[in-house]
């Protein structure tokens, strides 16, 4: 008898309202028609040399049969300029990750929004024989304390991270499709995940799996003899938090200057409102350009300017 697999919600990318509601309800879903096969093939080709050169992992995070390509934004122009800055991703990160607060600066009430940035972007390839990861929440890196929301329903703003997994090949239960527990984003920190609660993010090329940082998940076991399960992962976090991958050390400034302004911003070469992340009191990308032409240095966030009554 074939293995009975629970189903995740599957929603077309052109129905963003339904995608947002699915994330609110389940903490995750599969986005159909997220991308096209040509782009997937291009990113697969961009990452192949790095996957082939990677070494086995010795530790608990990945099984030794897994290979990785880090710095995906720097190494794949296709991933960077087509996926990382995708308008749908921006709409979803604005909904679930961005943080807006209001504070008085003198007598003027100011609004500050810290926009999401890429915490880490990498490719993960699970080889035959790999065991499943242990179920986990990705926002463990940010020491998140989760309150139980199973009775109240999900509260927007209670997560700091949103991830997208884009398959490089068709993902199946057999070759290690991602395990996920819909609804686990509502659990308090004291509830442990169980393997029998998972469903599998089986996807076709062109799909994407989106999940909150508080959703329990894990890379699945690859029980095939000769299939490799390749997935490209984009993980976004609030702009005032430290990025998981130190992208500034692994990319040359002259390369970063060739990126689109949108990619430069979301990959961290920007300032999180009002003042986080400056370089010599300039935006990092202006610092890389050597932009010192002005005779003065101004506020990094124009919204800090005083009201006319205070000027």
Short mmCIF file of C-alpha atoms in Angstrom, two decimals:
data_model
loop_
_atom_site.label_atom_id
_atom_site.label_comp_id
_atom_site.label_asym_id
_atom_site.label_seq_id
_atom_site.Cartn_x
_atom_site.Cartn_y
_atom_site.Cartn_z
CA UNK A 1 0.00 0.00 0.00
CA UNK A 2 1.48 3.41 -0.92
CA UNK A 3 2.48 5.78 1.85
CA UNK A 4 -0.46 8.04 2.76
CA UNK A 5 0.73 11.64 2.84
CA UNK A 6 -1.12 14.51 4.54
CA UNK A 7 -1.65 17.52 2.31
CA UNK A 8 -0.44 21.08 2.63
CA UNK A 9 -2.47 23.92 1.17
CA UNK A 10 -1.40 24.59 -2.43
CA UNK A 11 -2.15 28.08 -3.71
CA UNK A 12 -1.20 29.85 -6.94
CA UNK A 13 1.24 32.76 -6.64
CA UNK A 14 -1.35 35.07 -8.17
CA UNK A 15 -3.59 34.64 -5.13
CA UNK A 16 -1.48 36.39 -2.48
CA UNK A 17 -4.42 37.04 -0.16
CA UNK A 18 -5.08 33.30 0.06
CA UNK A 19 -1.34 32.63 0.61
CA UNK A 20 -1.29 35.11 3.50
CA UNK A 21 -4.35 33.48 5.04
CA UNK A 22 -2.82 30.01 4.70
CA UNK A 23 0.32 31.20 6.51
CA UNK A 24 -1.84 32.71 9.26
CA UNK A 25 -3.82 29.47 9.59
CA UNK A 26 -1.09 26.85 9.10
CA UNK A 27 2.25 28.65 9.35
CA UNK A 28 3.15 27.35 5.90
CA UNK A 29 1.88 26.43 2.43
CA UNK A 30 3.04 25.53 -1.06
CA UNK A 31 3.01 28.31 -3.65
CA UNK A 32 2.21 26.95 -7.10
CA UNK A 33 3.79 28.56 -10.17
CA UNK A 34 6.20 30.56 -8.06
CA UNK A 35 8.89 30.46 -10.74
CA UNK A 36 9.66 28.92 -14.14
CA UNK A 37 11.73 25.90 -15.11
CA UNK A 38 14.30 27.99 -16.99
CA UNK A 39 15.18 29.98 -13.88
CA UNK A 40 15.35 26.83 -11.76
CA UNK A 41 17.68 25.22 -14.31
CA UNK A 42 19.86 28.34 -14.29
CA UNK A 43 20.14 28.41 -10.48
CA UNK A 44 20.85 24.66 -10.48
CA UNK A 45 23.73 25.30 -12.90
CA UNK A 46 25.00 28.27 -10.85
CA UNK A 47 25.19 26.20 -7.68
CA UNK A 48 26.40 22.86 -9.07
CA UNK A 49 30.16 23.56 -8.82
CA UNK A 50 29.83 24.58 -5.16
CA UNK A 51 27.66 21.59 -4.26
CA UNK A 52 30.13 19.22 -5.88
CA UNK A 53 33.03 20.85 -4.02
CA UNK A 54 31.33 20.84 -0.59
CA UNK A 55 32.49 18.48 2.15
CA UNK A 56 30.46 16.16 4.39
CA UNK A 57 28.99 17.74 7.52
CA UNK A 58 30.31 16.47 10.84
CA UNK A 59 27.75 17.39 13.45
CA UNK A 60 24.03 17.43 14.15
CA UNK A 61 22.60 20.11 11.85
CA UNK A 62 22.86 18.18 8.54
CA UNK A 63 23.29 14.50 7.69
CA UNK A 64 26.71 13.76 6.15
CA UNK A 65 25.08 12.96 2.78
CA UNK A 66 23.96 16.61 2.44
CA UNK A 67 25.89 19.16 0.36
CA UNK A 68 25.46 22.93 0.52
CA UNK A 69 26.10 26.05 -1.52
CA UNK A 70 26.16 29.08 0.77
CA UNK A 71 26.16 32.74 -0.32
CA UNK A 72 23.47 31.98 -2.88
CA UNK A 73 22.80 35.68 -3.43
CA UNK A 74 26.41 36.33 -4.35
CA UNK A 75 27.03 33.19 -6.35
CA UNK A 76 23.85 33.05 -8.44
CA UNK A 77 22.75 36.16 -10.30
CA UNK A 78 19.56 34.29 -11.23
CA UNK A 79 18.63 33.58 -7.61
CA UNK A 80 19.57 37.10 -6.56
CA UNK A 81 17.86 39.12 -9.27
CA UNK A 82 14.80 36.91 -9.86
CA UNK A 83 13.95 35.23 -6.57
CA UNK A 84 15.47 37.19 -3.70
CA UNK A 85 13.80 40.42 -4.86
CA UNK A 86 10.59 38.77 -6.12
CA UNK A 87 7.59 41.11 -5.51
CA UNK A 88 5.53 38.30 -3.97
CA UNK A 89 8.28 37.55 -1.47
CA UNK A 90 8.45 41.24 -0.61
CA UNK A 91 4.68 41.35 -0.08
CA UNK A 92 4.83 38.36 2.26
CA UNK A 93 7.85 39.55 4.24
CA UNK A 94 6.21 42.96 4.60
CA UNK A 95 3.18 41.22 6.08
CA UNK A 96 4.92 38.81 8.43
CA UNK A 97 8.45 40.08 9.11
CA UNK A 98 8.65 43.88 8.86
CA UNK A 99 8.42 45.66 12.21
CA UNK A 100 6.82 49.11 12.56
CA UNK A 101 6.93 51.11 15.80
CA UNK A 102 6.14 54.66 16.84
CA UNK A 103 8.18 56.76 19.23
CA UNK A 104 8.35 60.37 20.27
CA UNK A 105 11.48 62.20 19.22
CA UNK A 106 11.10 65.41 21.12
CA UNK A 107 7.50 66.54 20.61
CA UNK A 108 7.10 64.78 17.27
CA UNK A 109 5.75 61.25 16.96
CA UNK A 110 7.81 59.28 14.45
CA UNK A 111 7.08 56.00 12.72
CA UNK A 112 9.96 53.63 12.02
CA UNK A 113 9.76 50.47 9.90
CA UNK A 114 12.53 47.88 9.90
CA UNK A 115 12.17 46.01 6.62
CA UNK A 116 13.08 42.35 6.20
CA UNK A 117 16.54 41.37 4.95
CA UNK A 118 17.98 38.04 3.87
CA UNK A 119 19.33 36.21 6.89
CA UNK A 120 20.82 33.40 4.81
CA UNK A 121 20.37 32.13 1.25
CA UNK A 122 21.75 28.72 0.40
CA UNK A 123 21.21 25.55 -1.60
CA UNK A 124 20.83 22.22 0.22
CA UNK A 125 21.12 18.88 -1.57
CA UNK A 126 20.19 15.68 0.27
CA UNK A 127 21.90 12.59 -1.09
CA UNK A 128 20.70 8.96 -1.04
CA UNK A 129 20.78 7.33 2.37
CA UNK A 130 20.50 10.56 4.35
CA UNK A 131 18.48 10.41 7.54
CA UNK A 132 15.88 13.06 8.32
CA UNK A 133 16.81 16.09 10.36
CA UNK A 134 15.32 16.50 13.79
CA UNK A 135 12.20 18.65 13.77
CA UNK A 136 13.05 22.23 14.67
CA UNK A 137 12.10 25.88 14.41
CA UNK A 138 14.44 28.09 12.40
CA UNK A 139 13.94 31.05 14.72
CA UNK A 140 15.84 29.22 17.45
CA UNK A 141 18.77 31.31 16.18
CA UNK A 142 16.95 34.41 17.43
CA UNK A 143 16.11 32.98 20.87
CA UNK A 144 12.38 33.33 20.28
CA UNK A 145 10.01 32.58 23.14
CA UNK A 146 6.73 31.41 21.62
CA UNK A 147 3.47 31.99 23.45
CA UNK A 148 0.68 29.46 22.98
CA UNK A 149 -1.75 30.86 20.39
CA UNK A 150 -3.77 27.72 19.78
CA UNK A 151 -6.82 29.23 21.50
CA UNK A 152 -6.46 32.88 20.47
CA UNK A 153 -5.39 32.37 16.85
CA UNK A 154 -2.28 33.71 15.20
CA UNK A 155 -1.12 37.21 16.05
CA UNK A 156 0.60 39.02 13.20
CA UNK A 157 4.00 40.23 14.33
CA UNK A 158 4.73 37.30 16.62
CA UNK A 159 7.26 35.81 14.17
CA UNK A 160 10.53 37.40 13.07
CA UNK A 161 11.43 35.10 10.16
CA UNK A 162 9.92 33.81 6.92
CA UNK A 163 11.54 31.19 4.68
CA UNK A 164 11.08 30.05 1.09
CA UNK A 165 12.25 26.66 -0.20
CA UNK A 166 12.39 26.39 -3.99
CA UNK A 167 12.98 22.87 -5.34
CA UNK A 168 15.66 22.30 -7.95
CA UNK A 169 14.11 18.89 -8.70
CA UNK A 170 10.74 17.29 -8.04
CA UNK A 171 10.65 16.62 -4.30
CA UNK A 172 8.96 13.47 -2.99
CA UNK A 173 8.54 11.60 0.25
CA UNK A 174 11.14 9.13 -1.01
CA UNK A 175 13.90 11.61 -1.90
CA UNK A 176 13.62 13.76 1.22
CA UNK A 177 10.82 16.29 0.80
CA UNK A 178 10.71 18.77 3.67
CA UNK A 179 8.70 17.64 6.67
CA UNK A 180 6.42 20.27 8.22
CA UNK A 181 3.75 20.44 10.91
CA UNK A 182 0.94 22.79 9.85
CA UNK A 183 -0.34 24.75 12.82
CA UNK A 184 2.84 24.35 14.88
CA UNK A 185 3.51 28.08 14.58
CA UNK A 186 0.73 28.47 17.16
CA UNK A 187 2.39 26.23 19.75
CA UNK A 188 4.03 27.50 22.89
CA UNK A 189 7.69 26.86 23.53
CA UNK A 190 6.96 23.96 25.88
CA UNK A 191 5.25 21.73 23.29
CA UNK A 192 7.52 19.22 21.55
CA UNK A 193 6.98 18.21 17.90
CA UNK A 194 6.30 14.59 16.98
CA UNK A 195 7.23 12.89 13.71
CA UNK A 196 3.75 11.40 13.36
CA UNK A 197 2.36 14.95 13.11
CA UNK A 198 4.27 15.90 9.96
CA UNK A 199 3.21 16.17 6.37
CA UNK A 200 5.58 16.38 3.40
CA UNK A 201 6.20 19.33 1.09
CA UNK A 202 6.16 17.33 -2.11
CA UNK A 203 6.69 19.85 -4.92
CA UNK A 204 7.09 20.11 -8.65
CA UNK A 205 9.79 22.26 -10.22
CA UNK A 206 8.37 25.78 -10.24
CA UNK A 207 6.71 25.50 -6.81
CA UNK A 208 7.93 27.03 -3.55
CA UNK A 209 7.30 26.14 0.09
CA UNK A 210 6.86 29.10 2.44
CA UNK A 211 6.93 28.85 6.23
CA UNK A 212 7.22 31.03 9.29
CA UNK A 213 10.30 30.80 11.48
CA UNK A 214 8.10 29.36 14.23
CA UNK A 215 6.85 26.43 12.15
CA UNK A 216 8.33 23.05 13.05
CA UNK A 217 9.93 21.34 10.06
CA UNK A 218 12.92 19.23 9.01
CA UNK A 219 14.67 17.96 5.93
CA UNK A 220 13.24 14.55 5.12
CA UNK A 221 15.07 11.22 4.81
CA UNK A 222 16.29 10.27 1.35
CA UNK A 223 15.45 6.58 1.02
CA UNK A 224 16.20 6.37 -2.71
CA UNK A 225 19.21 4.65 -4.25
CA UNK A 226 20.27 7.33 -6.71
CA UNK A 227 18.20 10.54 -6.38
CA UNK A 228 19.50 13.81 -4.97
CA UNK A 229 16.97 16.25 -3.54
CA UNK A 230 18.07 19.82 -4.30
CA UNK A 231 16.31 22.78 -2.68
CA UNK A 232 17.25 26.47 -2.80
CA UNK A 233 16.45 28.23 0.47
CA UNK A 234 15.82 31.93 1.09
CA UNK A 235 15.43 32.95 4.74
CA UNK A 236 14.34 36.49 5.68
CA UNK A 237 14.54 38.14 9.09
CA UNK A 238 13.80 41.54 10.60
CA UNK A 239 16.34 44.12 9.51
CA UNK A 240 17.52 45.01 13.00
CA UNK A 241 18.52 41.43 13.79
CA UNK A 242 21.88 39.90 12.97
CA UNK A 243 21.90 37.92 9.73
CA UNK A 244 22.71 34.22 10.03
CA UNK A 245 25.26 34.36 7.20
CA UNK A 246 27.91 37.08 7.30
CA UNK A 247 27.44 38.04 3.67
CA UNK A 248 29.72 41.07 3.97
CA UNK A 249 32.81 38.90 4.40
CA UNK A 250 32.14 36.53 1.50
CA UNK A 251 31.45 39.05 -1.27
CA UNK A 252 33.89 41.50 -2.79
CA UNK A 253 32.78 45.16 -2.71
CA UNK A 254 33.29 45.50 -6.46
CA UNK A 255 30.91 42.58 -7.02
CA UNK A 256 28.27 43.98 -4.67
CA UNK A 257 28.32 47.26 -6.59
CA UNK A 258 27.11 45.39 -9.71
CA UNK A 259 23.99 44.09 -7.96
CA UNK A 260 20.61 45.75 -8.46
CA UNK A 261 19.70 48.36 -5.81
CA UNK A 262 16.85 46.11 -4.67
CA UNK A 263 19.23 43.20 -4.12
CA UNK A 264 21.77 45.40 -2.33
CA UNK A 265 19.06 46.57 0.04
CA UNK A 266 17.48 43.23 0.90
CA UNK A 267 20.86 41.49 1.25
CA UNK A 268 21.78 43.93 4.00
CA UNK A 269 23.73 46.77 2.39
CA UNK A 270 21.18 49.19 3.79
CA UNK A 271 20.16 50.82 7.06
CA UNK A 272 17.32 49.45 9.17
CA UNK A 273 15.19 52.41 10.22
CA UNK A 274 16.16 54.48 12.00
CA UNK A 275 19.90 53.87 12.51
CA UNK A 276 20.94 50.20 12.50
CA UNK A 277 23.75 49.09 10.19
CA UNK A 278 25.52 52.29 9.13
CA UNK A 279 29.16 52.47 8.02
CA UNK A 280 30.91 55.68 8.99
CA UNK A 281 27.42 57.20 9.36
CA UNK A 282 26.58 56.34 5.77
CA UNK A 283 24.46 53.65 4.19
CA UNK A 284 26.73 50.63 3.62
CA UNK A 285 26.27 50.76 -0.15
CA UNK A 286 27.23 54.46 -0.21
CA UNK A 287 30.29 53.62 1.88
CA UNK A 288 31.30 50.94 -0.63
CA UNK A 289 30.94 53.46 -3.45
CA UNK A 290 33.22 55.85 -1.62
CA UNK A 291 30.44 58.43 -1.62
CA UNK A 292 31.90 61.27 0.48
CA UNK A 293 31.12 64.18 -1.80
CA UNK A 294 28.88 66.08 0.64
CA UNK A 295 30.38 68.52 3.12
CA UNK A 296 28.11 67.18 5.85
CA UNK A 297 26.62 63.91 7.09
CA UNK A 298 22.83 63.87 7.54
CA UNK A 299 20.27 61.70 9.27
CA UNK A 300 20.13 58.14 7.97
CA UNK A 301 16.33 58.18 8.21
CA UNK A 302 14.67 61.41 6.97
CA UNK A 303 11.70 60.75 9.26
CA UNK A 304 13.88 61.83 12.18
CA UNK A 305 13.82 65.40 10.98
CA UNK A 306 12.10 67.68 13.54
CA UNK A 307 8.65 69.12 13.02
CA UNK A 308 8.32 72.77 12.10
CA UNK A 309 7.26 73.54 15.67
CA UNK A 310 10.54 72.13 16.99
CA UNK A 311 12.86 73.49 14.31
#
